[in-house]
Amino acid sequence: MPACPLRQARNPRIRNGQRVSRTDAQARAEDVARAAYGKLIAMLASRSGDIIAAEDALADSFVAALKTWPERGIPDKPEAWLLTVAKNRRTDQARKDARLVITDEANDMADTQAIEPEEAQLDERLKLMFVCAHPAIDETIRTPLMLQTVLGLEAEQIAKAFLIKPATMAQRLVRAKKKIKSAGIPFVVPEPEAYPERMSAVLEAVYGAYAVDWLEGDGDLSHEAFFLSNILAELDPENPEALGLTALIGLIESRRDARIHNGVLVPVPEQDVDLWDRPLIDRSASILTQASLKGRPGRFQLEAAIQSVHAARSVTGKTDWRALSQLYHGLMQAHPSIGGAVSRAAVVSEDAGPAEGLKMLDLIAFDGLDSYQPFHAVRAHCLSELGRVAEAAEAYNTALMLCTDEPSQRWLEKKTADLRKKMS
Amino acid sequence: MRYTFLLYSDPAMAANMTEEDWAKSKEIYGQYIGALQEAGVFVDTDWLHPADTATTITLAGGEKQVQDGPFAETKETLGGFFAIDVENLDEALKWAEKCPHVHYGKLEIRASAMGSV
């Protein structure tokens, strides 16, 4: 498969760490890609179900755009241009393959003209999201599939985020795409009756997409995922978890400017509240209230409630550890996870003291705990508070070895340095 | 697209079925077949004698080999199938969910590959 230049352009980090020089045409093409990648894939693939062919055709049309636009100017309707070129390319290919009915293509061509309305765009993306999170698709590949087909990420980047070998990730993505085509998974937004059954997988996958680059990324992907969560909340406003997810992402996003200072991670309770996005906090909190009025609590609502307790510090000036501790207990019942368990222990250590926090850590029984960085970081913190500095230093060291992102590494180094001062 | 439902179950479960149970089962499946026909999606169905009565043949090794029994010994065996013709996997899943078999066995849905290769 030819590499899509826009996928690379989307994320300049992967080009030897150097930003690609942006001509106007390139910049415009990038903008179109960001806004419309998933939509164009959905429109190209919806009839045949063939995502791989759609990606190939779109990659070719992006190549053509980067060649043609600087010379002849950017077309009035760049998306329609890209779509038409991709469809022509695909028709050529189909003629070569001599196995596609051309009349079908003619119908496809007709709706090229009718793609402009905003609503249609949302609809097409939604269809693709429901395809990616279809119950017939393996749960663990749904988020990667969404990252690739809806948001246009390369398999390599996705593999890095999921700590899987790039070749393995690429293979699994291809397998999923082939299944979509051969099993006949339809490109449709399900009937509202099916929302309860289908929505939670879509919400999970979108949250997964948000989590991928929340710390290190340039924010593009997070914004896209936030946007998708908003669409889902609008699609299914009676679903408190859909509202909960968009409130949760909004609350985390509101702290984007505060979470790293001079390259060092700043934990939420220590962040400068003046750097928080107040309107976004208020908006998210109000969505969460709407959700809780439905009287059906769930994982995302509880996580959003936890984040809104943190957000309340901007008004009250202090963190309500007792409330956090109770919410984490609730979360662990609704949706047990290793991250929740470790965060609960951290919160308990602030509320009831480091000895209690340590006890909570000892009770955690999840696979992969030994290689879970936050576990060692929280343990180090509790030990340090208890004056068990040698053990604390060892735990910080383990955490550092497991840490994969720079801001967290620097934060752990800072904690280790603080500990050394304490020891001497 | 044509879909085939492959019906797998543990034959031991059928061992204790009475005459009356069989009659009831036939009636329930009859209703299901009727519903498929009425919706215009029915293609074919069959139910099969137990897997231990199977005869397996292959020429894959170059010479003919005939074996008494199924090709693989598994607890759950293929007991029958339905073939239906519907738009997509969602439609197929809707019909699969209504198949009486799913209450005691597993139903594997496979799309027809005819015409695609």
Coordinates of C-alpha atoms in Angstrom, one line a residue:
Chain A
M1 CA 0.0 0.0 0.0
P2 CA 1.5 3.4 -0.9
A3 CA 2.0 5.5 2.2
C4 CA -0.4 8.4 2.4
P5 CA 1.6 11.6 2.4
L6 CA -1.1 13.3 4.4
R7 CA -1.0 10.8 7.1
Q8 CA 2.6 11.7 7.5
A9 CA 1.9 15.4 7.2
R10 CA -0.8 15.1 9.8
N11 CA 1.9 14.2 12.3
P12 CA 5.1 15.9 11.5
R13 CA 6.8 14.2 14.4
I14 CA 7.5 11.1 12.5
R15 CA 9.6 12.8 9.9
N16 CA 12.9 12.6 11.6
G17 CA 11.6 15.0 14.2
Q18 CA 11.6 17.8 11.7
R19 CA 8.5 19.7 10.7
V20 CA 7.7 19.5 7.0
S21 CA 7.9 22.9 5.3
R22 CA 4.4 23.9 4.7
T23 CA 3.5 25.5 1.4
D24 CA -0.1 26.8 1.1
A25 CA -1.2 23.9 -0.9
Q26 CA 0.3 21.5 1.6
A27 CA -1.2 23.3 4.5
R28 CA -4.6 23.3 2.8
A29 CA -4.3 19.7 2.0
E30 CA -3.5 18.9 5.6
D31 CA -6.5 20.9 6.8
V32 CA -8.7 19.0 4.4
A33 CA -7.2 15.7 5.6
R34 CA -7.8 16.5 9.2
A35 CA -11.3 17.5 8.7
A36 CA -12.3 15.0 6.1
Y37 CA -10.1 12.0 6.2
G38 CA -12.6 9.7 7.8
K39 CA -15.5 11.1 5.8
L40 CA -13.7 10.5 2.5
I41 CA -12.7 7.0 3.5
A42 CA -16.3 6.3 4.5
M43 CA -17.7 7.6 1.3
L44 CA -15.2 5.7 -0.8
A45 CA -15.7 2.4 1.1
S46 CA -19.4 2.5 2.0
R47 CA -20.7 0.8 -1.1
S48 CA -18.0 -1.9 -1.5
G49 CA -17.0 -2.2 2.2
D50 CA -13.4 -2.2 0.9
I51 CA -11.5 0.1 3.3
I52 CA -8.1 -1.0 1.9
A53 CA -9.0 0.0 -1.6
A54 CA -10.4 3.3 -0.3
E55 CA -7.2 4.1 1.5
D56 CA -5.1 3.3 -1.6
A57 CA -7.3 5.5 -3.8
L58 CA -7.3 8.4 -1.3
A59 CA -3.5 8.2 -0.9
D60 CA -3.1 8.5 -4.6
S61 CA -5.5 11.4 -4.8
F62 CA -3.5 13.2 -2.0
V63 CA -0.3 12.7 -4.1
A64 CA -2.1 14.2 -7.0
A65 CA -3.3 17.1 -4.9
L66 CA 0.2 17.9 -3.7
K67 CA 1.4 17.9 -7.3
T68 CA -1.5 19.8 -8.8
W69 CA -2.6 22.4 -6.2
P70 CA 0.6 24.4 -6.0
E71 CA 0.6 24.8 -9.8
R72 CA -3.1 25.4 -10.6
G73 CA -4.3 26.7 -7.2
I74 CA -6.5 25.1 -4.6
P75 CA -9.9 24.0 -6.0
D76 CA -13.1 25.6 -4.7
K77 CA -14.2 22.4 -3.2
P78 CA -11.0 20.6 -2.2
E79 CA -12.9 17.6 -0.6
A80 CA -15.0 17.0 -3.7
W81 CA -11.8 17.3 -5.8
L82 CA -10.0 14.7 -3.7
L83 CA -13.0 12.4 -3.7
T84 CA -13.5 12.6 -7.5
V85 CA -9.8 11.9 -8.2
A86 CA -9.9 9.0 -5.7
K87 CA -13.0 7.6 -7.3
N88 CA -11.5 7.9 -10.8
R89 CA -8.3 6.2 -9.6
R90 CA -10.4 3.4 -8.1
T91 CA -12.4 3.0 -11.2
D92 CA -9.2 2.7 -13.3
Q93 CA -8.0 0.1 -10.8
A94 CA -11.3 -1.7 -11.0
R95 CA -11.1 -1.8 -14.8
K96 CA -7.7 -3.3 -14.5
D97 CA -9.0 -5.8 -12.1
A98 CA -12.0 -6.3 -14.4
R99 CA -14.3 -7.4 -11.6
L100 CA -16.2 -4.3 -10.6
V101 CA -19.5 -3.3 -12.0
I102 CA -19.0 0.1 -13.6
T103 CA -22.6 1.2 -13.2
D104 CA -22.1 1.1 -9.5
E105 CA -19.3 3.5 -9.8
A106 CA -21.5 5.9 -11.9
N107 CA -23.9 6.1 -9.0
D108 CA -21.0 6.8 -6.7
M109 CA -19.8 9.6 -8.9
A110 CA -23.2 11.3 -8.7
D111 CA -23.0 11.9 -5.0
T112 CA -19.7 13.5 -5.3
Q113 CA -21.5 16.8 -5.9
A114 CA -23.7 16.3 -2.9
I115 CA -21.1 16.0 -0.2
E116 CA -20.9 19.5 1.1
P117 CA -23.4 19.8 3.9
E118 CA -21.9 19.7 7.4
E119 CA -24.5 17.1 8.5
A120 CA -23.5 14.7 5.7
Q121 CA -19.9 14.9 6.9
L122 CA -20.8 14.0 10.5
D123 CA -23.0 11.2 9.2
E124 CA -20.3 9.6 7.1
R125 CA -17.8 9.7 10.0
L126 CA -20.3 8.2 12.3
K127 CA -20.9 5.3 10.0
L128 CA -17.3 4.5 9.9
M129 CA -17.1 4.8 13.7
F130 CA -19.9 2.2 14.1
V131 CA -18.1 0.0 11.6
C132 CA -14.9 0.1 13.6
A133 CA -16.6 -0.6 16.9
H134 CA -18.9 -3.3 15.4
P135 CA -19.5 -6.2 17.8
A136 CA -18.2 -8.5 15.1
I137 CA -14.8 -6.7 15.3
D138 CA -12.3 -7.9 17.9
E139 CA -12.5 -5.5 20.9
T140 CA -8.8 -4.9 21.1
I141 CA -8.5 -3.7 17.5
R142 CA -11.5 -1.3 17.5
T143 CA -9.6 1.8 18.8
P144 CA -6.6 1.2 16.5
L145 CA -9.0 0.8 13.6
M146 CA -10.7 4.0 14.4
L147 CA -7.4 5.8 14.8
Q148 CA -6.4 4.7 11.3
T149 CA -9.6 4.9 9.3
V150 CA -11.4 7.8 11.0
L151 CA -8.4 9.9 12.0
G152 CA -5.8 8.8 9.5
L153 CA -2.9 7.6 11.6
E154 CA -0.2 5.3 10.3
A155 CA 0.0 1.8 11.7
E156 CA 3.4 2.6 12.9
Q157 CA 2.2 5.4 15.2
I158 CA -0.7 3.3 16.4
A159 CA 1.7 0.5 17.2
K160 CA 3.9 2.8 19.3
A161 CA 0.9 3.9 21.3
F162 CA -0.2 0.4 22.0
L163 CA 3.3 -1.0 22.6
I164 CA 2.9 -3.5 19.8
K165 CA 5.4 -4.3 17.0
P166 CA 4.5 -2.2 13.9
A167 CA 4.3 -5.2 11.7
T168 CA 2.0 -7.0 14.1
M169 CA -0.3 -3.9 14.3
A170 CA -0.3 -3.5 10.5
Q171 CA -1.2 -7.2 10.1
R172 CA -4.1 -6.9 12.6
L173 CA -5.5 -3.8 11.0
V174 CA -5.4 -5.4 7.6
R175 CA -7.2 -8.5 9.0
A176 CA -9.9 -6.3 10.5
K177 CA -10.4 -4.4 7.3
K178 CA -10.6 -7.6 5.3
K179 CA -13.2 -9.0 7.7
I180 CA -15.3 -5.8 7.4
K181 CA -15.5 -6.4 3.6
S182 CA -15.9 -10.1 3.5
A183 CA -18.3 -10.4 6.4
G184 CA -20.5 -7.6 4.9
I185 CA -20.4 -5.3 7.9
P186 CA -22.7 -2.4 6.8
F187 CA -21.7 1.2 6.7
V188 CA -24.7 2.6 8.5
V189 CA -25.5 4.4 11.7
P190 CA -27.7 1.9 13.6
E191 CA -31.3 2.5 14.4
P192 CA -31.8 4.3 17.7
E193 CA -33.2 1.1 19.2
A194 CA -29.8 -0.5 18.7
Y195 CA -27.9 2.4 20.4
P196 CA -27.8 0.9 23.9
E197 CA -26.2 -2.2 22.5
R198 CA -23.8 -0.5 20.1
M199 CA -22.9 2.8 21.7
S200 CA -20.7 1.7 24.5
A201 CA -18.1 0.1 22.2
V202 CA -18.0 3.3 20.2
L203 CA -17.5 5.4 23.3
E204 CA -14.7 3.1 24.5
A205 CA -12.9 3.3 21.2
V206 CA -13.2 7.1 21.1
Y207 CA -11.8 7.4 24.6
G208 CA -9.0 5.1 23.6
A209 CA -8.3 7.4 20.7
Y210 CA -8.2 10.4 23.0
A211 CA -5.9 8.7 25.5
V212 CA -3.3 7.9 22.8
D213 CA -1.6 11.3 22.7
W214 CA -3.1 13.3 25.5
L215 CA 0.4 14.0 26.9
E216 CA 2.9 14.0 24.2
G217 CA 0.9 14.7 21.1
D218 CA 0.5 18.1 19.5
G219 CA -3.2 18.0 20.5
D220 CA -4.6 17.4 17.0
L221 CA -5.6 13.9 17.7
S222 CA -7.1 14.8 21.1
H223 CA -9.1 17.6 19.5
E224 CA -10.5 15.1 16.9
A225 CA -11.4 12.6 19.6
F226 CA -13.0 15.3 21.7
F227 CA -15.0 16.4 18.6
L228 CA -16.1 12.8 17.9
S229 CA -17.3 12.5 21.6
N230 CA -19.4 15.6 21.1
I231 CA -21.0 14.2 18.0
L232 CA -21.9 11.0 19.8
A233 CA -23.4 13.0 22.7
E234 CA -25.5 14.9 20.2
L235 CA -26.5 11.7 18.4
D236 CA -27.7 10.0 21.6
P237 CA -28.4 12.7 24.2
E238 CA -30.5 10.2 26.2
N239 CA -27.4 8.1 26.8
P240 CA -25.8 9.4 30.0
E241 CA -22.5 7.7 29.2
A242 CA -22.2 9.5 25.9
L243 CA -22.7 12.8 27.8
G244 CA -20.3 11.5 30.5
L245 CA -17.6 10.8 28.0
T246 CA -17.7 14.2 26.4
A247 CA -17.8 15.8 29.9
L248 CA -14.8 13.7 30.9
I249 CA -12.7 14.6 27.8
G250 CA -13.7 18.3 28.2
L251 CA -12.5 18.3 31.8
I252 CA -9.2 16.7 30.9
E253 CA -8.7 19.0 27.9
S254 CA -9.4 22.1 30.1
R255 CA -6.0 21.4 31.8
R256 CA -4.0 21.0 28.6
D257 CA -2.0 24.2 29.2
A258 CA -1.3 23.4 32.8
R259 CA -0.1 19.8 32.8
I260 CA 3.5 20.4 31.6
H261 CA 5.7 23.1 33.0
N262 CA 9.3 23.5 31.6
G263 CA 9.0 20.0 30.1
V264 CA 8.1 18.5 33.5
L265 CA 4.8 16.8 34.2
V266 CA 2.6 18.6 36.8
P267 CA 0.2 16.4 38.7
V268 CA -3.4 17.7 38.7
P269 CA -3.4 18.7 42.4
E270 CA -0.3 20.9 41.8
Q271 CA -1.3 22.6 38.6
D272 CA -1.8 26.3 38.3
V273 CA -5.5 26.8 38.2
D274 CA -5.2 30.1 36.3
L275 CA -4.0 28.0 33.3
W276 CA -7.2 26.0 33.2
D277 CA -9.8 26.7 30.6
R278 CA -12.7 27.9 32.8
P279 CA -15.4 28.0 30.1
L280 CA -14.6 24.5 29.1
I281 CA -14.8 23.3 32.7
D282 CA -18.2 25.0 33.2
R283 CA -19.5 23.6 30.0
S284 CA -18.3 20.1 30.8
A285 CA -19.6 20.3 34.4
S286 CA -23.0 21.2 33.0
I287 CA -23.1 18.3 30.6
L288 CA -22.2 16.0 33.5
T289 CA -25.1 17.4 35.5
Q290 CA -27.4 16.6 32.6
A291 CA -26.0 13.1 32.5
S292 CA -26.4 12.4 36.2
L293 CA -30.1 13.6 36.0
K294 CA -30.8 10.5 34.0
G295 CA -30.1 8.5 37.1
R296 CA -28.0 5.8 35.4
P297 CA -24.4 6.1 36.6
G298 CA -21.6 4.5 34.6
R299 CA -17.9 4.4 34.1
F300 CA -17.5 7.6 32.1
Q301 CA -19.8 9.6 34.3
L302 CA -17.8 8.5 37.4
E303 CA -14.5 9.4 35.7
A304 CA -15.9 12.8 34.7
A305 CA -17.1 13.3 38.3
I306 CA -13.6 12.5 39.6
Q307 CA -12.2 15.1 37.1
S308 CA -14.8 17.7 38.2
V309 CA -13.8 17.2 41.8
H310 CA -10.2 18.2 40.7
A311 CA -11.7 21.1 38.7
A312 CA -13.5 22.4 41.8
R313 CA -10.0 23.3 43.3
S314 CA -10.1 26.4 41.0
V315 CA -13.0 27.6 43.2
T316 CA -12.4 26.1 46.6
G317 CA -8.6 26.3 46.6
K318 CA -8.2 22.8 47.8
T319 CA -8.6 19.2 46.6
D320 CA -11.5 17.2 48.3
W321 CA -9.6 13.9 48.7
R322 CA -12.5 12.3 50.6
A323 CA -14.9 12.8 47.7
L324 CA -12.3 11.5 45.3
S325 CA -11.8 8.4 47.4
Q326 CA -15.5 7.7 47.4
L327 CA -15.8 8.2 43.6
Y328 CA -12.9 5.9 43.0
H329 CA -14.6 3.2 45.1
G330 CA -17.6 3.6 42.9
L331 CA -15.5 3.5 39.7
M332 CA -13.8 0.3 40.8
Q333 CA -17.2 -1.3 41.2
A334 CA -18.6 -0.1 37.9
H335 CA -15.4 -0.5 35.8
P336 CA -12.5 -2.2 37.6
S337 CA -9.1 -1.4 36.0
I338 CA -5.5 -1.3 36.9
G339 CA -5.4 2.5 36.4
G340 CA -8.4 3.0 38.6
A341 CA -7.0 0.8 41.3
V342 CA -3.6 2.6 41.4
S343 CA -5.3 6.0 41.3
R344 CA -7.6 5.0 44.2
A345 CA -4.6 4.0 46.3
A346 CA -3.0 7.4 45.5
V347 CA -6.1 9.2 46.6
V348 CA -6.6 7.1 49.7
S349 CA -3.0 7.9 50.7
E350 CA -3.8 11.6 50.6
D351 CA -7.1 11.2 52.4
A352 CA -6.3 8.6 55.0
G353 CA -2.5 8.6 55.1
P354 CA 0.4 6.9 53.3
A355 CA 0.1 3.7 55.3
E356 CA -3.5 3.2 54.1
G357 CA -2.4 4.0 50.6
L358 CA 0.3 1.3 50.8
K359 CA -2.3 -1.2 52.0
M360 CA -4.5 -0.4 49.1
L361 CA -1.6 -1.0 46.7
D362 CA -0.8 -4.3 48.3
L363 CA -4.4 -5.4 47.6
I364 CA -4.3 -4.8 43.9
A365 CA -4.4 -8.0 41.9
F366 CA -4.2 -7.1 38.2
D367 CA -2.0 -8.8 35.6
G368 CA 0.9 -6.7 34.5
L369 CA 1.1 -4.7 37.8
D370 CA 4.8 -5.2 38.1
S371 CA 5.4 -3.4 34.8
Y372 CA 2.8 -0.7 35.4
Q373 CA 4.7 2.5 35.9
P374 CA 2.1 4.5 38.0
F375 CA 2.0 1.6 40.5
H376 CA 5.7 2.1 41.3
A377 CA 5.4 5.9 41.3
V378 CA 2.5 5.8 43.8
R379 CA 4.2 3.2 45.9
A380 CA 7.4 5.3 46.0
H381 CA 5.4 8.3 47.1
C382 CA 3.7 6.4 50.0
L383 CA 7.1 4.9 51.1
S384 CA 8.7 8.3 51.0
E385 CA 5.9 9.9 53.1
L386 CA 6.4 7.1 55.6
G387 CA 10.1 7.8 55.8
R388 CA 11.1 4.5 54.2
V389 CA 13.4 6.4 51.9
A390 CA 15.7 3.6 50.6
E391 CA 12.7 1.6 49.5
A392 CA 11.1 4.7 48.0
A393 CA 14.3 5.4 46.0
E394 CA 14.2 1.9 44.6
A395 CA 10.5 2.2 43.7
Y396 CA 11.1 5.5 41.9
N397 CA 14.0 3.9 40.0
T398 CA 11.7 1.1 38.8
A399 CA 9.1 3.6 37.8
L400 CA 11.7 5.6 35.8
M401 CA 12.8 2.4 34.0
L402 CA 9.2 1.7 33.0
C403 CA 8.4 5.3 32.0
T404 CA 7.9 5.9 28.3
D405 CA 7.2 9.6 28.0
E406 CA 9.5 12.5 28.7
P407 CA 7.4 14.8 30.9
S408 CA 6.7 11.9 33.3
Q409 CA 10.4 10.9 33.2
R410 CA 11.5 14.4 34.2
W411 CA 8.8 14.5 36.9
L412 CA 10.1 11.2 38.3
E413 CA 13.7 12.5 38.2
K414 CA 12.6 15.5 40.1
K415 CA 10.9 13.3 42.8
T416 CA 14.0 11.2 43.0
A417 CA 16.2 14.3 43.5
D418 CA 13.8 15.6 46.2
L419 CA 14.1 12.2 47.9
R420 CA 17.9 12.4 47.8
K421 CA 17.8 15.7 49.6
K422 CA 15.6 14.1 52.2
M423 CA 18.1 11.2 52.6
S424 CA 21.2 13.4 53.0
Chain B
M1 CA -25.2 -11.4 0.3
R2 CA -25.7 -15.0 1.2
Y3 CA -24.8 -16.1 4.7
T4 CA -24.6 -19.6 6.1
F5 CA -25.3 -20.3 9.8
L6 CA -23.3 -23.2 11.0
L7 CA -24.9 -24.7 14.1
Y8 CA -22.6 -26.2 16.6
S9 CA -23.6 -27.9 19.8
D10 CA -22.6 -30.7 22.2
P11 CA -24.4 -33.9 21.1
A12 CA -24.4 -35.2 24.6
M13 CA -27.1 -32.6 25.3
A14 CA -29.5 -34.2 22.8
A15 CA -28.9 -37.7 24.3
N16 CA -31.7 -37.4 26.9
M17 CA -34.3 -35.8 24.7
T18 CA -37.7 -37.5 24.7
E19 CA -40.1 -38.1 21.9
E20 CA -42.0 -35.1 23.1
D21 CA -38.9 -32.9 23.2
W22 CA -38.1 -33.7 19.6
A23 CA -41.7 -32.9 18.5
K24 CA -41.5 -29.6 20.3
S25 CA -38.1 -28.9 18.8
K26 CA -39.4 -29.6 15.3
E27 CA -42.3 -27.3 15.8
I28 CA -40.0 -24.4 17.1
Y29 CA -37.6 -24.8 14.1
G30 CA -40.6 -25.1 11.8
Q31 CA -41.8 -21.7 13.0
Y32 CA -38.3 -20.2 12.5
I33 CA -38.2 -21.6 8.9
G34 CA -41.6 -20.1 8.3
A35 CA -40.5 -16.7 9.5
L36 CA -37.4 -16.8 7.2
Q37 CA -39.6 -17.8 4.3
E38 CA -42.1 -15.2 5.0
A39 CA -39.4 -12.5 5.0
G40 CA -38.1 -13.8 1.7
V41 CA -34.6 -14.6 3.0
F42 CA -34.7 -18.4 3.2
V43 CA -32.3 -20.3 1.0
D44 CA -31.8 -23.7 2.5
T45 CA -31.4 -25.7 5.7
D46 CA -30.6 -29.2 6.9
W47 CA -29.9 -30.9 10.1
L48 CA -27.4 -33.7 10.3
H49 CA -26.9 -37.1 11.9
P50 CA -24.3 -36.9 14.7
A51 CA -20.7 -36.3 13.9
D52 CA -19.7 -39.9 15.1
T53 CA -21.6 -41.2 12.0
A54 CA -19.5 -39.0 9.7
T55 CA -17.2 -40.3 7.0
T56 CA -14.3 -38.1 6.1
I57 CA -12.5 -38.4 2.8
T58 CA -9.4 -36.6 1.5
L59 CA -7.0 -36.8 -1.5
A60 CA -4.9 -34.0 -0.1
G61 CA -2.0 -36.3 0.6
G62 CA -1.9 -37.5 -3.0
E63 CA -3.8 -40.7 -2.3
K64 CA -7.4 -41.3 -1.2
Q65 CA -7.9 -41.6 2.5
V66 CA -11.2 -42.5 4.0
Q67 CA -11.7 -42.1 7.7
D68 CA -14.5 -43.2 10.0
G69 CA -15.6 -40.2 12.0
P70 CA -15.3 -36.4 11.7
F71 CA -12.1 -34.7 10.6
A72 CA -11.6 -33.3 14.1
E73 CA -12.7 -34.6 17.5
T74 CA -14.3 -31.7 19.3
K75 CA -16.9 -31.5 22.1
E76 CA -19.1 -29.2 20.1
T77 CA -19.9 -30.6 16.6
L78 CA -21.6 -29.3 13.5
G79 CA -25.3 -30.4 13.7
G80 CA -26.9 -28.5 10.9
F81 CA -27.0 -25.2 8.9
F82 CA -29.2 -22.5 7.6
A83 CA -28.4 -20.5 4.4
I84 CA -30.1 -17.1 4.1
D85 CA -29.9 -14.2 1.7
V86 CA -29.9 -10.8 3.4
E87 CA -28.2 -7.3 2.8
N88 CA -25.5 -7.4 5.4
L89 CA -24.0 -8.8 8.6
D90 CA -26.4 -6.8 10.8
E91 CA -29.4 -8.4 9.1
A92 CA -27.8 -11.8 9.4
L93 CA -27.1 -11.2 13.1
K94 CA -30.8 -10.3 13.6
W95 CA -31.9 -13.6 12.1
A96 CA -29.2 -15.5 13.9
E97 CA -30.4 -14.2 17.2
K98 CA -33.9 -15.6 16.5
C99 CA -32.6 -19.0 15.6
P100 CA -33.7 -21.5 18.3
H101 CA -30.2 -23.1 18.2
V102 CA -28.6 -20.1 20.0
H103 CA -30.3 -21.1 23.3
Y104 CA -28.3 -24.2 23.7
G105 CA -25.4 -24.1 21.2
K106 CA -23.2 -21.8 19.2
L107 CA -24.0 -20.3 15.8
E108 CA -21.2 -19.4 13.5
I109 CA -22.1 -16.9 10.7
R110 CA -20.1 -17.0 7.5
A111 CA -20.6 -14.9 4.4
S112 CA -20.6 -16.5 1.0
A113 CA -17.3 -16.1 -0.8
M114 CA -18.8 -17.1 -4.1
G115 CA -18.3 -14.3 -6.7
S116 CA -15.7 -12.5 -4.5
V117 CA -12.8 -14.8 -5.4

